[in-house]
Short mmCIF file of C-alpha atoms in Angstrom, two decimals:
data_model
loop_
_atom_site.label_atom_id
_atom_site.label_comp_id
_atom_site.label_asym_id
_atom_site.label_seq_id
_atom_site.Cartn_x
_atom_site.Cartn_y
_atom_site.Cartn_z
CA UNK A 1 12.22 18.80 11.65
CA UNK A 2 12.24 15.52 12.74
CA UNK A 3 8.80 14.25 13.38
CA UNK A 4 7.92 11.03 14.92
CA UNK A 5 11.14 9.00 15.62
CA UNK A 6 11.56 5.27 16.06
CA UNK A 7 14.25 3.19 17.19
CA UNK A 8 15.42 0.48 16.36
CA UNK A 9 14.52 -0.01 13.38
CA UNK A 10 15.27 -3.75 13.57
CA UNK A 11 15.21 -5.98 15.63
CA UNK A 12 15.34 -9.72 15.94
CA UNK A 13 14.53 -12.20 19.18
CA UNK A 14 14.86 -15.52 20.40
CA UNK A 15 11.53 -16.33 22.25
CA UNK A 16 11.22 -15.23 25.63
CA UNK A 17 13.66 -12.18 25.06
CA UNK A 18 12.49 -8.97 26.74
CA UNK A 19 12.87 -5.26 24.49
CA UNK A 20 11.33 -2.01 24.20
CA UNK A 21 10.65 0.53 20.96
CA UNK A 22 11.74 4.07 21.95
CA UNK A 23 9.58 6.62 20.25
CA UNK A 24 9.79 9.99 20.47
CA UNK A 25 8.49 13.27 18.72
CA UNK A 26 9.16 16.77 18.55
CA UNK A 27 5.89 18.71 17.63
CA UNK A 28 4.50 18.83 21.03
CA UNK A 29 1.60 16.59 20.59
CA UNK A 30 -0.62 15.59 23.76
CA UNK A 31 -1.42 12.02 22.14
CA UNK A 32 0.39 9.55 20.96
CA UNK A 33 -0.36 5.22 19.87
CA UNK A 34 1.76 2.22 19.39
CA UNK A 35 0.11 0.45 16.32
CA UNK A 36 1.18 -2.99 14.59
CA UNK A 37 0.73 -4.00 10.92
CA UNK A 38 0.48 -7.22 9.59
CA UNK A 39 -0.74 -8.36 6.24
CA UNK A 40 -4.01 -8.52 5.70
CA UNK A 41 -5.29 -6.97 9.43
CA UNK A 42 -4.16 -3.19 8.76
CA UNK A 43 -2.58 -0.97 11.76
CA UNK A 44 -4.11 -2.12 14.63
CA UNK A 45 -3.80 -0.09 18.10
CA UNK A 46 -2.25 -1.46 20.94
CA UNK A 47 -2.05 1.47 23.82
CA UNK A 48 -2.35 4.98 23.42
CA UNK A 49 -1.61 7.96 25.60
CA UNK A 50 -4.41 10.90 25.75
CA UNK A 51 -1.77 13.47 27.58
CA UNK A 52 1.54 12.82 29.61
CA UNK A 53 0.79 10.50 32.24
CA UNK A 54 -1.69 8.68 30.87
CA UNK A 55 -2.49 5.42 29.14
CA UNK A 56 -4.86 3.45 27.70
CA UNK A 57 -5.50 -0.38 26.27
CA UNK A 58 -6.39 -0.10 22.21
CA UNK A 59 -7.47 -3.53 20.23
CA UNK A 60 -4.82 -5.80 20.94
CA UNK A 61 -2.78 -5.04 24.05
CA UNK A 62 -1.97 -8.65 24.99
CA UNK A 63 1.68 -8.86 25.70
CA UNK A 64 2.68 -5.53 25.93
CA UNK A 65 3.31 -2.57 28.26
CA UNK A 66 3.50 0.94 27.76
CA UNK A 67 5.54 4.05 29.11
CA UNK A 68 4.83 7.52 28.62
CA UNK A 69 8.01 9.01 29.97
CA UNK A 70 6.99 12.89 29.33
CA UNK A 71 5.49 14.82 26.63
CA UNK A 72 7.97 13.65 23.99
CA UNK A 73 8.71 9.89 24.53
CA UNK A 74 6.17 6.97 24.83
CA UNK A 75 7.80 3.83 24.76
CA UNK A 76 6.49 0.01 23.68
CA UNK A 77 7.93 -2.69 25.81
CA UNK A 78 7.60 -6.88 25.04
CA UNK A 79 8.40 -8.56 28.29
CA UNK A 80 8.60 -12.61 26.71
CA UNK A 81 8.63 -12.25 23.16
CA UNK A 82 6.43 -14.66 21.49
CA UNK A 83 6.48 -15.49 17.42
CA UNK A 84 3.06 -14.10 16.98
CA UNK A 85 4.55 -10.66 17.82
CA UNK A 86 6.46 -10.35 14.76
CA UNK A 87 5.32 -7.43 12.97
CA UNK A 88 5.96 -4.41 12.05
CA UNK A 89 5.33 -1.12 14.89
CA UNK A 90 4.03 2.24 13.54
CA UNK A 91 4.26 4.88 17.04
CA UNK A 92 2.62 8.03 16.15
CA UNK A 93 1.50 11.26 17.84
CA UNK A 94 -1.75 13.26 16.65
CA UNK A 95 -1.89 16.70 16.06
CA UNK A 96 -4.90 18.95 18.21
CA UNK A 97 -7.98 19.99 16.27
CA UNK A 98 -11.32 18.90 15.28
CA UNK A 99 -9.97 16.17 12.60
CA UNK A 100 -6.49 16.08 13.74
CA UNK A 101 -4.08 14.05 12.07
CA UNK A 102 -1.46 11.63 13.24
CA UNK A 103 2.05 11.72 12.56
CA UNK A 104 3.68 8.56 11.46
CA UNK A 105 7.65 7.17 12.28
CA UNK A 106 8.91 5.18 9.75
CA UNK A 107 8.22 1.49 11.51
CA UNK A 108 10.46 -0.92 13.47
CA UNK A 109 10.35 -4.25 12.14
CA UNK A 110 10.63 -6.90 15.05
CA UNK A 111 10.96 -10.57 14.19
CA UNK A 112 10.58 -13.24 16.81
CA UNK A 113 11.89 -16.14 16.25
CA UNK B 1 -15.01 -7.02 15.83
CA UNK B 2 -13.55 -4.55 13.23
CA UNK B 3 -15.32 -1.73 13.82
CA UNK B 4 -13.78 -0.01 10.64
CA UNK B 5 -14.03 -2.12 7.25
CA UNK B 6 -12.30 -2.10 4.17
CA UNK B 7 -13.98 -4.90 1.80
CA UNK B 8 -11.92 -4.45 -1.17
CA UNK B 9 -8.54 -5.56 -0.56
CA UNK B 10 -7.12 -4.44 -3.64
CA UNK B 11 -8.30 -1.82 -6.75
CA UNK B 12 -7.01 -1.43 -10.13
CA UNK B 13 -7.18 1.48 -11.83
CA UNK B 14 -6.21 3.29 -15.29
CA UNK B 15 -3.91 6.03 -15.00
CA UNK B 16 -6.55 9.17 -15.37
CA UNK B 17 -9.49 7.54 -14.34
CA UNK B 18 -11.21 8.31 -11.09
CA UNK B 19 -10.40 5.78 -7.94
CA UNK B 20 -13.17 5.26 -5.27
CA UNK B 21 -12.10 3.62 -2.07
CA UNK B 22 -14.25 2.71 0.17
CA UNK B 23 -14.65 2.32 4.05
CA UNK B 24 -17.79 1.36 6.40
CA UNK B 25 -18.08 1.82 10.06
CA UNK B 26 -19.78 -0.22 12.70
CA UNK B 27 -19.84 2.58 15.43
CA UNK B 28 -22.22 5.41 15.15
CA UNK B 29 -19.87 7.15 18.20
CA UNK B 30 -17.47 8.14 15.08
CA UNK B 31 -17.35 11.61 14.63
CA UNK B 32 -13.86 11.63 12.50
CA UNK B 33 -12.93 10.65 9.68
CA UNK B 34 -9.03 10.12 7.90
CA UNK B 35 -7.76 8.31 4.96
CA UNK B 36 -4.09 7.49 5.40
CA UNK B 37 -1.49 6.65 2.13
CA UNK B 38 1.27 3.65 2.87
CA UNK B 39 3.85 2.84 0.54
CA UNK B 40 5.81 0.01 1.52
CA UNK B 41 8.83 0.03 3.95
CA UNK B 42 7.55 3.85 5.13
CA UNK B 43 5.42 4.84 7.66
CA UNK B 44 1.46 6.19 6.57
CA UNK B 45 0.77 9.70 5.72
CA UNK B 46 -2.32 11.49 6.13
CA UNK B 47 -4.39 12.77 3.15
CA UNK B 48 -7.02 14.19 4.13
CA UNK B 49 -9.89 14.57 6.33
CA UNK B 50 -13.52 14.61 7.31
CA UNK B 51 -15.51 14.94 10.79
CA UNK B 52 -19.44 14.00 10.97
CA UNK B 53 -20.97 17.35 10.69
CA UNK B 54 -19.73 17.54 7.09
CA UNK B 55 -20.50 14.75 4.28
CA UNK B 56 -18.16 16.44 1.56
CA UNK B 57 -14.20 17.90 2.05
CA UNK B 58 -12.46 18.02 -1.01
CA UNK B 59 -8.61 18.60 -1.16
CA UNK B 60 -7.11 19.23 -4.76
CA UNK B 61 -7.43 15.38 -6.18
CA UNK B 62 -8.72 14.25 -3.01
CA UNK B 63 -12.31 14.05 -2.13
CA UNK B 64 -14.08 12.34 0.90
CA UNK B 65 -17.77 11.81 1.25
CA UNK B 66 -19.47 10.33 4.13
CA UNK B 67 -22.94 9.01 4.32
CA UNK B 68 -23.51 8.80 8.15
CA UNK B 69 -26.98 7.19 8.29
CA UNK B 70 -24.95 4.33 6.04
CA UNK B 71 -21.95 4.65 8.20
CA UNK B 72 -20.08 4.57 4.95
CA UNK B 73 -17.07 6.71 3.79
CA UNK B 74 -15.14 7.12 0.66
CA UNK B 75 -12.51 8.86 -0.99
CA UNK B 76 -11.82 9.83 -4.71
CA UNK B 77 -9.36 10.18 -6.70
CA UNK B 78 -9.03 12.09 -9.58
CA UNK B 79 -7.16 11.50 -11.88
CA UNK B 80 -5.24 8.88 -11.08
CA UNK B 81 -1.83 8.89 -11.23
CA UNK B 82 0.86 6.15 -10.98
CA UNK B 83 2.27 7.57 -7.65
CA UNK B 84 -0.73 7.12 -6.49
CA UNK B 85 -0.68 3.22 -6.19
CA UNK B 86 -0.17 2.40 -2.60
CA UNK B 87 -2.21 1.07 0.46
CA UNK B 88 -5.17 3.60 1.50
CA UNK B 89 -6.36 3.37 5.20
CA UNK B 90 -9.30 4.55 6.21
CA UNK B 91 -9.28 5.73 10.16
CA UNK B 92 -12.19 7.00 12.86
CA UNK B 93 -12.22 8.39 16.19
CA UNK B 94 -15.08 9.05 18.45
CA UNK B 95 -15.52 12.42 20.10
CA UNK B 96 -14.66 13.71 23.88
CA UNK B 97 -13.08 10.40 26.09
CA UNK B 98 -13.43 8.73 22.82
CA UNK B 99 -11.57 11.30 20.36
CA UNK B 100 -8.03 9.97 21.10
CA UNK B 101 -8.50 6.36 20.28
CA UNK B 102 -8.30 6.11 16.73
CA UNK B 103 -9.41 2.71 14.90
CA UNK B 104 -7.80 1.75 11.05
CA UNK B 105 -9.50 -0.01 8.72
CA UNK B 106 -7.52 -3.05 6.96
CA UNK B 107 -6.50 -1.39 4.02
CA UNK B 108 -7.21 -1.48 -0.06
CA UNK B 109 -3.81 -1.76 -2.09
CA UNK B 110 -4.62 1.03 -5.21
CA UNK B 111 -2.44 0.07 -8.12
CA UNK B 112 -2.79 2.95 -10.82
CA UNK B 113 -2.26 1.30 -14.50
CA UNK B 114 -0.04 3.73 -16.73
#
């Protein structure tokens, strides 16, 4: 059972430089988030999805896009890198219910340089 | 503006004593409550839970209380163990349009003394 998964799980760029952060997970969750963690500000949100075909901004959605390809995949794209993007990504998905939880990946560390 | 707060960066703790972590909220639209674990280089795991119309939910160790008119949170642990030491998270989420976006708090790095 595989979870939440991330890839890459590295990744370095030259300012400017365009990627995107595949997630995907397998537990049929409606919702799933893009967060960042840096030291000192916790994971904060970027974009979430509610359900396939749907997005929303979180806290700090400067300098980012968002894809939800289908119920599985929502992806995290940087279109000009910039050094204050280095970080490190958390995607998740959340499980239904009252309280339901969210489902970490392991993390993709990006570092702009 | 953070709407969830952490205060205490960091919390040291004997290895059997209880740990109290604490969280406050700025928006009284939270109805749920989570406290996350992080150890470093892995993602954050969920530990347990509470939503508004409770202000108790205890999970083996793990105990949350929340005092709503204080819009304050907190979760004990006892006893502390060494594998316990980690970062904590506290997270909320509102309820209906507001449910999916959940908020994190900055953190509080436990380190459990053996």
């Amino acid at each position: 059972n595989a979870g939440v998964t991330q890839t890459p799980k590295f990744q370095v760029l030259k300012t400017g430089q365009s990627m995107t952060l595949q997630c995907a997970q397998d537990m049929n969750h409606n919702s799933m988030y893009w967060y960042r963690q840096d030291p000192g500000m916790g994971l904060r949100l970027i974009y979430y999805s509610a359900s396939e075909g749907t997005t929303d901004k979180g806290e700090v959605p400067n300098g980012y896009n968002v894809s939800r390809l289908n119920k599985r995949e929502f992806s995290l794209r940087l279109e000009s890198a910039a050094p204050s993007q280095t970080s490190v990504y958390f995607c998740a998905s959340r499980r239904q219910g009252m309280t339901g939880e969210l489902f970490f990946g392991e993390g993709s560390r990006l570092t702009v340089l | 503006d953070q709407q969830v707060k952490q205060n205490s960066p960091s919390l040291s703790v004997q290895e059997g004593r209880i740990s109290i972590l604490n969280c406050d909220y700025t928006n009284s639209m939270f109805d749920y409550f989570l406290w996350y674990k992080k150890y470093p280089a892995e993602g954050p795991t969920f530990l347990i839970s509470i939503s508004s119309i409770k202000d108790k939910n205890e999970d083996g160790r793990f105990t949350v209380f929340l005092n709503k008119s204080a819009k304050h949170l907190s979760l004990h642990i006892v006893p502390s163990q060494p594998g316990d030491s980690a970062v904590y998270f506290c997270a909320a989420s509102g309820s209906g349009t507001s449910y999916d976006k959940v908020i994190f708090g900055p953190g509080t790095s436990l380190s459990v003394i053996p």
